[in-house]
Amino acid sequence: MVDQSFGLSKVKDSITQKLFLGNEPNAELIAILTVYFVQGILGLSRLAVSFFLKDELLLSPVQVSALLGIVFLPWMIKPVFGFISDGLPIFGYRRRPYLILSGILGTASWISLATIVHTSWAATLTIALGSLSVAMSDVIVDSLVVERARGESQAKAGSLQSLCWGASAIGGLITAYCSGLLLQYFTTRTVFGITALFPLIVSGVAWLIAESPVSQDAQDSNQTNPLPIKHQLGQLRQAISQKTIWLPTVFIFIWQATPNADSAFFYFATNELHFEPEFLGRVNLVGSFASLAGVWIFQRFLKSIPFRVIFAWSTVLSSILGMTMLLLVTHTNRLLGIDDHWFSLGDSLILTVMGKIAFMQVMVLTARLCPSGVEATLFALLMSIYNSAGTVSHAFGALITYWLGITATNFESLWILVVITNLSTLLPLPFINWLPAADEQTETPKNEEQSFSPDLMSELVLREPKSEILE
């Protein structure tokens, strides 16, 4: 019996170390991972939304880029959700009810897309509602992750973030290929209807969150006394007024705000190269595998490397490799004997791995900046600044696409857009010293009041291209 108990204990320890990266598995951790998993699995609708906007609503590349900028708004105001969650409990709870509400909103948005949406304005509003749903749940689970991550040892730094984004990548992996395959046999609205089922999972697992209710007396006091909000604002001012925080934040905003060619390239892939939805699903599948590979590479080899080093190399290499897209848009790859499909798969694989590595750095660093009591608010503020840059990126991309005369059928100037978008990513490099140096990055705060160390900012570098907002 003793040997059997010892054996079971060894199995449990092995699972904890290898599967959960050293984090003790419990009901709350499973709930957190499930929310991230659902965020990944919502990628099932990504291609359906893109084809819906292009083929059913007949929007141009410029219009789609503009729409993406609008529906991205909930990710820009994530601090609002953080304030609400931290300061306005529902029935005494700060986390659980908001997760339940986010799941209901998500389901409502996808059901609407599947049934009653027939105009571009209605589509914008409905997709924005779905974006609001994911952003709200993201704020809640991010705050829970921050609370746990603050207590991590240096040896385990980043393990929880890696685990969470690994769960998201697995969710994306499961539905990546299906996102294209379903469109071969079903309409986009049918795919929206299927997608509507998944947000309800978030509402269900919300009950697993281990949360003690705020005392009634404290709740009544909060309702009549604005001190908690003032306290949160004071802590936020203390954080963002520090040069070691706002300089890296500005740098990352500038870097992420450079224009992108995502919308124009989707039209090129479908209208010029005639890629079928099923193949685009394969591209998504490769991207999901690449995301998992990026998480593993970061966790295994890179989490202790100085942020400036990783950022500089990833930026330069991504810019150089991004230029290979010129071979595709000019059809030069065909002269080299490389099929369009294989070329696209290889390009997606490499760039996604590099992007995920950068993103993991951003998440770890951001988590370490957050003080107790305003976890959701400060983390959401930092990430919303990053996400706001994504909106600016889409706006710049739409403007340049319009200036170049790129439409749903005219791609003569697409190569110029590719050059501009890739070279622009290098523009922030002269200011790379705004990021924390290696000695600052590993510095451990002496007390809670000093917990806004530049360490955390190293993670803010890469929320996955939220052109994934179409997820």
CSV table of C-alpha atoms in Angstrom, one decimal:
chain,number,residue,atom,x,y,z
A,1,MET,CA,0.0,0.0,0.0
A,2,VAL,CA,2.9,2.3,0.8
A,3,ASP,CA,4.6,1.6,-2.5
A,4,GLN,CA,1.3,2.2,-4.3
A,5,SER,CA,0.8,5.6,-2.6
A,6,PHE,CA,4.4,6.5,-3.3
A,7,GLY,CA,3.9,5.5,-7.0
A,8,LEU,CA,0.7,7.6,-7.3
A,9,SER,CA,2.6,10.5,-5.7
A,10,LYS,CA,5.4,10.3,-8.2
A,11,VAL,CA,2.9,10.2,-11.1
A,12,LYS,CA,1.1,13.3,-9.7
A,13,ASP,CA,4.4,15.1,-9.3
A,14,SER,CA,5.4,14.2,-12.8
A,15,ILE,CA,2.1,15.5,-14.2
A,16,THR,CA,2.5,18.7,-12.2
A,17,GLN,CA,6.0,19.3,-13.4
A,18,LYS,CA,5.6,18.3,-17.1
A,19,LEU,CA,2.0,19.0,-18.0
A,20,PHE,CA,1.3,22.0,-15.7
A,21,LEU,CA,4.9,23.3,-15.7
A,22,GLY,CA,5.2,23.1,-12.0
A,23,ASN,CA,1.8,24.8,-11.2
A,24,GLU,CA,-0.3,22.9,-8.7
A,25,PRO,CA,-3.4,21.6,-10.6
A,26,ASN,CA,-6.7,22.5,-8.9
A,27,ALA,CA,-10.3,23.5,-9.9
A,28,GLU,CA,-9.4,27.2,-10.3
A,29,LEU,CA,-6.4,26.6,-12.5
A,30,ILE,CA,-8.5,24.3,-14.7
A,31,ALA,CA,-11.1,27.1,-15.0
A,32,ILE,CA,-8.4,29.6,-16.0
A,33,LEU,CA,-6.9,27.3,-18.6
A,34,THR,CA,-10.4,26.5,-19.9
A,35,VAL,CA,-11.1,30.2,-20.5
A,36,TYR,CA,-7.8,30.6,-22.5
A,37,PHE,CA,-8.6,27.3,-24.3
A,38,VAL,CA,-12.0,28.8,-25.4
A,39,GLN,CA,-10.3,31.9,-26.6
A,40,GLY,CA,-8.2,29.7,-28.8
A,41,ILE,CA,-11.1,27.6,-30.0
A,42,LEU,CA,-13.1,30.6,-31.1
A,43,GLY,CA,-10.6,30.7,-34.0
A,44,LEU,CA,-13.2,28.3,-35.6
A,45,SER,CA,-15.0,31.4,-36.8
A,46,ARG,CA,-12.0,33.4,-38.0
A,47,LEU,CA,-12.1,32.4,-41.7
A,48,ALA,CA,-15.9,32.5,-41.6
A,49,VAL,CA,-15.9,36.1,-40.5
A,50,SER,CA,-13.4,37.0,-43.2
A,51,PHE,CA,-15.3,35.4,-46.0
A,52,PHE,CA,-18.6,36.8,-44.6
A,53,LEU,CA,-17.3,40.3,-44.9
A,54,LYS,CA,-15.7,39.8,-48.3
A,55,ASP,CA,-18.3,37.7,-50.1
A,56,GLU,CA,-21.6,38.3,-48.4
A,57,LEU,CA,-21.3,41.9,-47.4
A,58,LEU,CA,-19.0,42.7,-50.3
A,59,LEU,CA,-16.6,44.9,-48.3
A,60,SER,CA,-13.3,46.0,-49.9
A,61,PRO,CA,-9.9,45.5,-48.2
A,62,VAL,CA,-9.9,49.2,-47.1
A,63,GLN,CA,-13.4,48.8,-45.5
A,64,VAL,CA,-12.4,45.5,-43.7
A,65,SER,CA,-9.3,47.2,-42.3
A,66,ALA,CA,-11.4,50.1,-41.0
A,67,LEU,CA,-14.0,47.7,-39.6
A,68,LEU,CA,-11.2,45.8,-37.7
A,69,GLY,CA,-10.1,49.1,-36.2
A,70,ILE,CA,-13.6,49.7,-34.9
A,71,VAL,CA,-14.4,46.3,-33.5
A,72,PHE,CA,-11.0,46.3,-31.7
A,73,LEU,CA,-12.3,49.1,-29.4
A,74,PRO,CA,-13.2,46.8,-26.5
A,75,TRP,CA,-9.5,45.7,-26.3
A,76,MET,CA,-8.5,49.4,-26.1
A,77,ILE,CA,-10.8,50.0,-23.1
A,78,LYS,CA,-9.8,46.9,-21.1
A,79,PRO,CA,-8.9,49.1,-18.1
A,80,VAL,CA,-12.6,50.0,-17.8
A,81,PHE,CA,-13.4,46.3,-17.3
A,82,GLY,CA,-10.6,46.1,-14.8
A,83,PHE,CA,-12.0,49.0,-12.8
A,84,ILE,CA,-15.5,47.5,-12.9
A,85,SER,CA,-14.2,44.1,-11.8
A,86,ASP,CA,-11.9,45.4,-9.1
A,87,GLY,CA,-14.3,48.0,-7.7
A,88,LEU,CA,-17.9,46.9,-8.4
A,89,PRO,CA,-18.6,43.3,-7.2
A,90,ILE,CA,-21.8,41.6,-8.3
A,91,PHE,CA,-23.6,39.9,-5.4
A,92,GLY,CA,-20.3,40.2,-3.5
A,93,TYR,CA,-18.1,38.6,-6.2
A,94,ARG,CA,-15.5,40.4,-8.3
A,95,ARG,CA,-14.6,37.7,-10.9
A,96,ARG,CA,-17.1,35.0,-11.2
A,97,PRO,CA,-20.2,37.0,-12.3
A,98,TYR,CA,-18.2,38.9,-15.0
A,99,LEU,CA,-17.0,35.6,-16.5
A,100,ILE,CA,-20.6,34.4,-16.6
A,101,LEU,CA,-21.7,37.6,-18.3
A,102,SER,CA,-18.9,37.5,-20.8
A,103,GLY,CA,-20.0,34.0,-21.9
A,104,ILE,CA,-23.6,35.1,-22.4
A,105,LEU,CA,-22.5,38.2,-24.5
A,106,GLY,CA,-20.3,36.0,-26.7
A,107,THR,CA,-23.1,33.5,-27.4
A,108,ALA,CA,-25.5,36.4,-28.2
A,109,SER,CA,-23.1,38.0,-30.7
A,110,TRP,CA,-22.5,34.7,-32.6
A,111,ILE,CA,-26.2,33.8,-32.7
A,112,SER,CA,-26.9,37.3,-34.1
A,113,LEU,CA,-24.3,36.9,-36.8
A,114,ALA,CA,-25.8,33.5,-37.7
A,115,THR,CA,-29.3,34.9,-38.0
A,116,ILE,CA,-30.1,38.6,-38.2
A,117,VAL,CA,-27.0,40.5,-39.4
A,118,HIS,CA,-27.3,41.6,-43.0
A,119,THR,CA,-25.5,45.0,-43.2
A,120,SER,CA,-21.9,46.2,-42.6
A,121,TRP,CA,-23.0,48.4,-39.6
A,122,ALA,CA,-24.8,45.5,-38.0
A,123,ALA,CA,-21.8,43.2,-38.6
A,124,THR,CA,-19.5,45.8,-37.0
A,125,LEU,CA,-21.7,46.2,-33.9
A,126,THR,CA,-22.1,42.4,-33.5
A,127,ILE,CA,-18.5,41.5,-34.0
A,128,ALA,CA,-17.6,44.3,-31.6
A,129,LEU,CA,-20.0,42.6,-29.0
A,130,GLY,CA,-18.1,39.3,-29.5
A,131,SER,CA,-14.8,41.2,-29.1
A,132,LEU,CA,-16.2,42.8,-25.9
A,133,SER,CA,-17.1,39.3,-24.6
A,134,VAL,CA,-13.5,38.0,-25.1
A,135,ALA,CA,-11.9,41.2,-23.8
A,136,MET,CA,-14.0,41.0,-20.6
A,137,SER,CA,-13.1,37.4,-19.9
A,138,ASP,CA,-9.5,38.1,-20.8
A,139,VAL,CA,-9.3,40.8,-18.1
A,140,ILE,CA,-10.8,38.5,-15.5
A,141,VAL,CA,-8.5,35.6,-16.1
A,142,ASP,CA,-5.5,37.9,-16.6
A,143,SER,CA,-6.1,39.3,-13.1
A,144,LEU,CA,-6.2,35.7,-11.7
A,145,VAL,CA,-3.0,34.8,-13.5
A,146,VAL,CA,-1.3,38.0,-12.2
A,147,GLU,CA,-2.3,37.2,-8.6
A,148,ARG,CA,-0.7,33.7,-9.0
A,149,ALA,CA,2.3,34.9,-11.0
A,150,ARG,CA,3.3,37.5,-8.4
A,151,GLY,CA,4.1,34.7,-6.0
A,152,GLU,CA,6.2,32.7,-8.5
A,153,SER,CA,9.9,32.1,-7.7
A,154,GLN,CA,12.5,33.3,-10.2
A,155,ALA,CA,13.0,29.7,-11.4
A,156,LYS,CA,9.3,29.5,-12.3
A,157,ALA,CA,9.0,32.9,-13.8
A,158,GLY,CA,6.8,32.8,-16.8
A,159,SER,CA,5.7,29.2,-16.3
A,160,LEU,CA,2.0,30.1,-15.6
A,161,GLN,CA,1.9,32.5,-18.6
A,162,SER,CA,3.4,29.8,-20.8
A,163,LEU,CA,0.8,27.3,-19.5
A,164,CYS,CA,-2.1,29.7,-20.2
A,165,TRP,CA,-1.0,30.7,-23.7
A,166,GLY,CA,-0.2,27.0,-24.4
A,167,ALA,CA,-3.9,26.3,-23.5
A,168,SER,CA,-5.0,29.0,-25.9
A,169,ALA,CA,-2.7,27.6,-28.7
A,170,ILE,CA,-4.1,24.1,-28.1
A,171,GLY,CA,-7.6,25.5,-28.5
A,172,GLY,CA,-6.6,27.1,-31.7
A,173,LEU,CA,-4.9,23.9,-32.9
A,174,ILE,CA,-8.0,21.9,-32.4
A,175,THR,CA,-10.2,24.2,-34.6
A,176,ALA,CA,-7.6,25.6,-37.0
A,177,TYR,CA,-8.1,23.2,-39.8
A,178,CYS,CA,-11.8,22.9,-39.1
A,179,SER,CA,-12.2,26.7,-39.6
A,180,GLY,CA,-11.5,26.1,-43.3
A,181,LEU,CA,-12.9,22.6,-43.7
A,182,LEU,CA,-16.4,23.6,-42.4
A,183,LEU,CA,-16.6,26.3,-45.0
A,184,GLN,CA,-16.2,23.7,-47.7
A,185,TYR,CA,-19.5,22.1,-46.7
A,186,PHE,CA,-21.5,24.7,-44.7
A,187,THR,CA,-22.3,28.4,-44.9
A,188,THR,CA,-20.6,31.0,-42.8
A,189,ARG,CA,-23.8,31.5,-40.8
A,190,THR,CA,-23.8,27.8,-39.9
A,191,VAL,CA,-20.2,28.2,-38.6
A,192,PHE,CA,-21.3,31.2,-36.6
A,193,GLY,CA,-24.1,29.1,-35.0
A,194,ILE,CA,-21.6,26.4,-34.0
A,195,THR,CA,-19.2,29.0,-32.6
A,196,ALA,CA,-22.0,30.3,-30.4
A,197,LEU,CA,-21.8,27.2,-28.2
A,198,PHE,CA,-18.3,27.8,-27.0
A,199,PRO,CA,-18.7,31.0,-24.9
A,200,LEU,CA,-21.2,29.2,-22.7
A,201,ILE,CA,-18.3,27.0,-21.6
A,202,VAL,CA,-16.8,30.1,-20.0
A,203,SER,CA,-20.0,30.8,-18.1
A,204,GLY,CA,-20.0,27.2,-16.9
A,205,VAL,CA,-16.4,27.1,-15.6
A,206,ALA,CA,-16.8,30.4,-13.9
A,207,TRP,CA,-18.3,28.5,-10.9
A,208,LEU,CA,-14.9,26.8,-10.4
A,209,ILE,CA,-13.2,30.1,-9.5
A,210,ALA,CA,-12.2,30.0,-5.8
A,211,GLU,CA,-13.5,33.4,-4.8
A,212,SER,CA,-14.6,34.6,-1.4
A,213,PRO,CA,-17.4,37.1,-1.4
A,214,VAL,CA,-16.7,40.7,-0.4
A,215,SER,CA,-18.3,41.3,3.0
A,216,GLN,CA,-21.6,43.1,2.9
A,217,ASP,CA,-20.3,45.9,5.1
A,218,ALA,CA,-17.3,46.4,2.9
A,219,GLN,CA,-19.6,46.3,-0.2
A,220,ASP,CA,-21.9,48.9,1.3
A,221,SER,CA,-19.0,51.1,2.3
A,222,ASN,CA,-17.6,50.9,-1.3
A,223,GLN,CA,-21.0,52.0,-2.7
A,224,THR,CA,-21.0,55.1,-0.6
A,225,ASN,CA,-17.3,55.9,-0.4
A,226,PRO,CA,-15.3,56.5,-3.6
A,227,LEU,CA,-12.0,55.8,-1.8
A,228,PRO,CA,-11.4,52.4,-3.4
A,229,ILE,CA,-11.5,54.0,-6.9
A,230,LYS,CA,-9.3,56.8,-5.8
A,231,HIS,CA,-6.9,54.3,-4.3
A,232,GLN,CA,-6.8,52.4,-7.6
A,233,LEU,CA,-6.2,55.6,-9.5
A,234,GLY,CA,-3.4,56.6,-7.1
A,235,GLN,CA,-1.7,53.2,-7.5
A,236,LEU,CA,-2.0,53.6,-11.3
A,237,ARG,CA,-0.5,57.1,-11.2
A,238,GLN,CA,2.3,55.8,-9.1
A,239,ALA,CA,3.0,53.1,-11.7
A,240,ILE,CA,2.6,55.0,-15.0
A,241,SER,CA,4.5,58.1,-13.7
A,242,GLN,CA,7.7,56.0,-13.5
A,243,LYS,CA,10.1,56.4,-16.4
A,244,THR,CA,10.9,52.7,-16.3
A,245,ILE,CA,7.3,51.9,-17.1
A,246,TRP,CA,6.1,54.6,-19.5
A,247,LEU,CA,9.2,54.6,-21.7
A,248,PRO,CA,9.0,50.9,-22.6
A,249,THR,CA,5.2,51.3,-23.0
A,250,VAL,CA,5.6,54.1,-25.5
A,251,PHE,CA,8.3,52.1,-27.4
A,252,ILE,CA,6.0,49.1,-27.7
A,253,PHE,CA,3.1,51.3,-28.8
A,254,ILE,CA,5.2,52.8,-31.6
A,255,TRP,CA,6.5,49.4,-32.7
A,256,GLN,CA,3.1,47.8,-32.7
A,257,ALA,CA,1.4,50.8,-34.4
A,258,THR,CA,3.3,50.3,-37.7
A,259,PRO,CA,1.0,49.5,-40.6
A,260,ASN,CA,0.1,46.0,-41.6
A,261,ALA,CA,-1.1,44.4,-44.9
A,262,ASP,CA,-3.3,41.6,-43.4
A,263,SER,CA,-6.6,42.6,-45.0
A,264,ALA,CA,-5.1,43.3,-48.4
A,265,PHE,CA,-3.2,40.0,-48.3
A,266,PHE,CA,-6.3,38.0,-47.5
A,267,TYR,CA,-8.0,39.3,-50.6
A,268,PHE,CA,-4.9,38.6,-52.6
A,269,ALA,CA,-4.8,35.0,-51.3
A,270,THR,CA,-8.4,34.3,-52.1
A,271,ASN,CA,-9.1,36.4,-55.2
A,272,GLU,CA,-5.7,36.2,-56.9
A,273,LEU,CA,-4.1,33.0,-55.7
A,274,HIS,CA,-7.6,31.3,-55.4
A,275,PHE,CA,-6.7,29.7,-52.0
A,276,GLU,CA,-9.7,27.6,-50.9
A,277,PRO,CA,-11.1,27.9,-47.3
A,278,GLU,CA,-9.8,24.3,-46.6
A,279,PHE,CA,-6.3,25.3,-47.5
A,280,LEU,CA,-6.5,28.5,-45.4
A,281,GLY,CA,-7.6,26.2,-42.6
A,282,ARG,CA,-4.3,24.3,-43.1
A,283,VAL,CA,-2.5,27.6,-42.8
A,284,ASN,CA,-4.2,28.2,-39.5
A,285,LEU,CA,-3.3,24.7,-38.4
A,286,VAL,CA,0.3,25.4,-39.1
A,287,GLY,CA,0.1,28.6,-37.3
A,288,SER,CA,-1.4,26.9,-34.2
A,289,PHE,CA,1.5,24.3,-34.2
A,290,ALA,CA,3.9,27.2,-34.6
A,291,SER,CA,2.3,29.0,-31.6
A,292,LEU,CA,2.8,25.9,-29.4
A,293,ALA,CA,6.4,25.7,-30.7
A,294,GLY,CA,6.9,29.4,-29.8
A,295,VAL,CA,5.6,28.8,-26.2
A,296,TRP,CA,7.9,25.8,-25.8
A,297,ILE,CA,11.0,27.5,-27.2
A,298,PHE,CA,10.4,30.5,-24.9
A,299,GLN,CA,9.8,28.3,-21.8
A,300,ARG,CA,12.8,26.0,-22.5
A,301,PHE,CA,15.5,28.4,-23.8
A,302,LEU,CA,14.6,32.1,-23.9
A,303,LYS,CA,12.8,33.2,-20.7
A,304,SER,CA,16.0,34.4,-19.0
A,305,ILE,CA,17.5,36.2,-22.1
A,306,PRO,CA,17.5,40.0,-21.9
A,307,PHE,CA,14.4,41.5,-23.4
A,308,ARG,CA,16.4,43.9,-25.7
A,309,VAL,CA,18.2,41.0,-27.2
A,310,ILE,CA,15.1,39.0,-28.0
A,311,PHE,CA,13.2,42.0,-29.3
A,312,ALA,CA,16.0,43.3,-31.5
A,313,TRP,CA,16.7,40.0,-33.1
A,314,SER,CA,13.1,39.0,-33.6
A,315,THR,CA,12.3,42.4,-35.1
A,316,VAL,CA,15.1,42.3,-37.6
A,317,LEU,CA,14.6,38.7,-38.6
A,318,SER,CA,10.8,39.2,-38.9
A,319,SER,CA,11.4,42.2,-41.2
A,320,ILE,CA,13.8,40.3,-43.4
A,321,LEU,CA,11.7,37.1,-43.6
A,322,GLY,CA,8.6,39.2,-44.2
A,323,MET,CA,10.2,40.5,-47.3
A,324,THR,CA,10.0,37.0,-48.8
A,325,MET,CA,6.3,37.8,-49.3
A,326,LEU,CA,7.5,39.9,-52.2
A,327,LEU,CA,8.2,36.6,-54.0
A,328,LEU,CA,4.6,35.6,-53.6
A,329,VAL,CA,2.9,38.8,-54.6
A,330,THR,CA,5.1,39.1,-57.7
A,331,HIS,CA,4.7,35.4,-58.5
A,332,THR,CA,8.5,35.1,-58.5
A,333,ASN,CA,8.2,31.9,-56.4
A,334,ARG,CA,6.6,30.2,-59.4
A,335,LEU,CA,9.7,31.0,-61.5
A,336,LEU,CA,11.8,29.4,-58.7
A,337,GLY,CA,9.6,26.3,-58.8
A,338,ILE,CA,8.0,26.9,-55.4
A,339,ASP,CA,4.2,26.3,-55.3
A,340,ASP,CA,2.1,29.2,-53.9
A,341,HIS,CA,0.6,26.9,-51.3
A,342,TRP,CA,3.9,25.5,-49.9
A,343,PHE,CA,5.4,29.0,-49.9
A,344,SER,CA,2.6,30.4,-47.8
A,345,LEU,CA,2.8,27.5,-45.3
A,346,GLY,CA,6.5,27.9,-44.7
A,347,ASP,CA,6.2,31.7,-44.3
A,348,SER,CA,3.3,31.3,-41.8
A,349,LEU,CA,5.3,28.8,-39.7
A,350,ILE,CA,8.4,30.8,-39.2
A,351,LEU,CA,6.8,34.2,-38.5
A,352,THR,CA,4.3,32.8,-36.1
A,353,VAL,CA,7.0,31.1,-34.0
A,354,MET,CA,8.9,34.3,-33.7
A,355,GLY,CA,5.7,36.3,-32.9
A,356,LYS,CA,4.7,33.9,-30.1
A,357,ILE,CA,8.2,34.1,-28.5
A,358,ALA,CA,7.9,37.9,-28.4
A,359,PHE,CA,4.4,37.7,-27.0
A,360,MET,CA,5.4,35.5,-24.1
A,361,GLN,CA,8.0,38.1,-23.2
A,362,VAL,CA,5.3,40.8,-23.1
A,363,MET,CA,3.0,38.8,-20.9
A,364,VAL,CA,5.5,37.8,-18.2
A,365,LEU,CA,6.8,41.4,-17.9
A,366,THR,CA,3.4,42.9,-17.7
A,367,ALA,CA,2.3,40.5,-15.0
A,368,ARG,CA,5.2,41.6,-12.7
A,369,LEU,CA,4.3,45.2,-12.9
A,370,CYS,CA,0.9,44.8,-11.2
A,371,PRO,CA,0.5,45.6,-7.5
A,372,SER,CA,-2.0,43.9,-5.2
A,373,GLY,CA,-5.5,45.2,-5.4
A,374,VAL,CA,-5.5,46.6,-8.9
A,375,GLU,CA,-4.3,43.5,-10.8
A,376,ALA,CA,-7.0,43.6,-13.4
A,377,THR,CA,-6.9,47.3,-13.9
A,378,LEU,CA,-3.2,47.9,-14.4
A,379,PHE,CA,-2.6,44.8,-16.4
A,380,ALA,CA,-5.6,45.7,-18.6
A,381,LEU,CA,-4.2,49.3,-18.9
A,382,LEU,CA,-0.8,48.1,-20.2
A,383,MET,CA,-2.3,45.6,-22.5
A,384,SER,CA,-5.0,48.0,-23.8
A,385,ILE,CA,-2.2,50.4,-24.8
A,386,TYR,CA,-0.6,47.6,-26.7
A,387,ASN,CA,-3.9,46.7,-28.3
A,388,SER,CA,-4.7,50.3,-29.2
A,389,ALA,CA,-1.5,50.3,-31.2
A,390,GLY,CA,-3.1,47.4,-33.2
A,391,THR,CA,-6.0,49.7,-34.1
A,392,VAL,CA,-3.6,52.4,-35.3
A,393,SER,CA,-1.8,49.7,-37.3
A,394,HIS,CA,-5.0,48.7,-39.1
A,395,ALA,CA,-5.8,52.4,-39.7
A,396,PHE,CA,-2.4,53.1,-41.2
A,397,GLY,CA,-2.7,49.9,-43.3
A,398,ALA,CA,-6.1,50.9,-44.6
A,399,LEU,CA,-4.9,54.4,-45.5
A,400,ILE,CA,-1.8,53.1,-47.4
A,401,THR,CA,-3.9,50.5,-49.1
A,402,TYR,CA,-6.3,53.2,-50.2
A,403,TRP,CA,-3.5,55.5,-51.4
A,404,LEU,CA,-1.9,52.6,-53.4
A,405,GLY,CA,-5.2,51.8,-55.1
A,406,ILE,CA,-5.3,48.2,-53.9
A,407,THR,CA,-8.8,46.8,-54.2
A,408,ALA,CA,-10.5,43.3,-54.2
A,409,THR,CA,-9.2,42.7,-57.7
A,410,ASN,CA,-6.3,45.2,-58.2
A,411,PHE,CA,-3.0,44.0,-56.6
A,412,GLU,CA,-0.5,45.7,-58.8
A,413,SER,CA,0.8,47.9,-55.9
A,414,LEU,CA,0.6,45.2,-53.3
A,415,TRP,CA,4.4,44.7,-53.4
A,416,ILE,CA,4.9,48.4,-52.3
A,417,LEU,CA,2.6,47.8,-49.4
A,418,VAL,CA,4.6,44.7,-48.4
A,419,VAL,CA,7.9,46.7,-48.5
A,420,ILE,CA,6.4,49.6,-46.5
A,421,THR,CA,4.9,47.4,-43.8
A,422,ASN,CA,8.1,45.4,-43.3
A,423,LEU,CA,10.5,48.3,-43.3
A,424,SER,CA,8.3,50.2,-40.9
A,425,THR,CA,8.8,47.5,-38.2
A,426,LEU,CA,12.4,48.6,-38.0
A,427,LEU,CA,11.6,52.2,-37.2
A,428,PRO,CA,11.6,51.8,-33.4
A,429,LEU,CA,14.9,50.1,-33.1
A,430,PRO,CA,17.0,53.3,-32.6
A,431,PHE,CA,15.0,53.7,-29.4
A,432,ILE,CA,15.5,50.2,-28.1
A,433,ASN,CA,17.3,51.6,-25.0
A,434,TRP,CA,13.9,52.7,-23.8
A,435,LEU,CA,13.4,49.0,-22.9
A,436,PRO,CA,14.8,47.7,-19.6
A,437,ALA,CA,18.4,46.6,-19.6
A,438,ALA,CA,19.4,43.0,-18.5
A,439,ASP,CA,20.2,44.0,-14.9
A,440,GLU,CA,16.9,45.9,-14.5
A,441,GLN,CA,15.0,43.1,-16.1
A,442,THR,CA,16.0,40.6,-13.4
A,443,GLU,CA,15.8,43.0,-10.5
A,444,THR,CA,13.5,41.9,-7.8
A,445,PRO,CA,11.3,44.6,-6.0
A,446,LYS,CA,12.1,44.9,-2.3
A,447,ASN,CA,8.5,45.5,-1.3
A,448,GLU,CA,5.0,45.9,-2.7
A,449,GLU,CA,5.3,49.6,-3.2
A,450,GLN,CA,8.3,49.0,-5.5
A,451,SER,CA,6.7,46.2,-7.3
A,452,PHE,CA,6.4,48.2,-10.5
A,453,SER,CA,9.8,46.9,-11.7
A,454,PRO,CA,10.9,47.3,-15.4
A,455,ASP,CA,11.0,43.5,-15.4
A,456,LEU,CA,7.3,43.3,-16.2
A,457,MET,CA,7.5,45.5,-19.2
A,458,SER,CA,9.5,42.9,-21.1
A,459,GLU,CA,6.3,41.0,-21.6
A,460,LEU,CA,4.3,43.6,-23.2
A,461,VAL,CA,5.8,43.0,-26.5
A,462,LEU,CA,3.4,40.8,-28.1
A,463,ARG,CA,-0.2,40.3,-27.9
A,464,GLU,CA,-0.9,38.1,-30.8
A,465,PRO,CA,-1.8,40.0,-33.9
A,466,LYS,CA,-5.2,40.9,-32.9
A,467,SER,CA,-6.3,41.0,-36.4
A,468,GLU,CA,-7.2,37.8,-34.7
A,469,ILE,CA,-10.0,39.9,-33.5
A,470,LEU,CA,-11.9,38.0,-36.2
A,471,GLU,CA,-11.6,35.0,-33.9
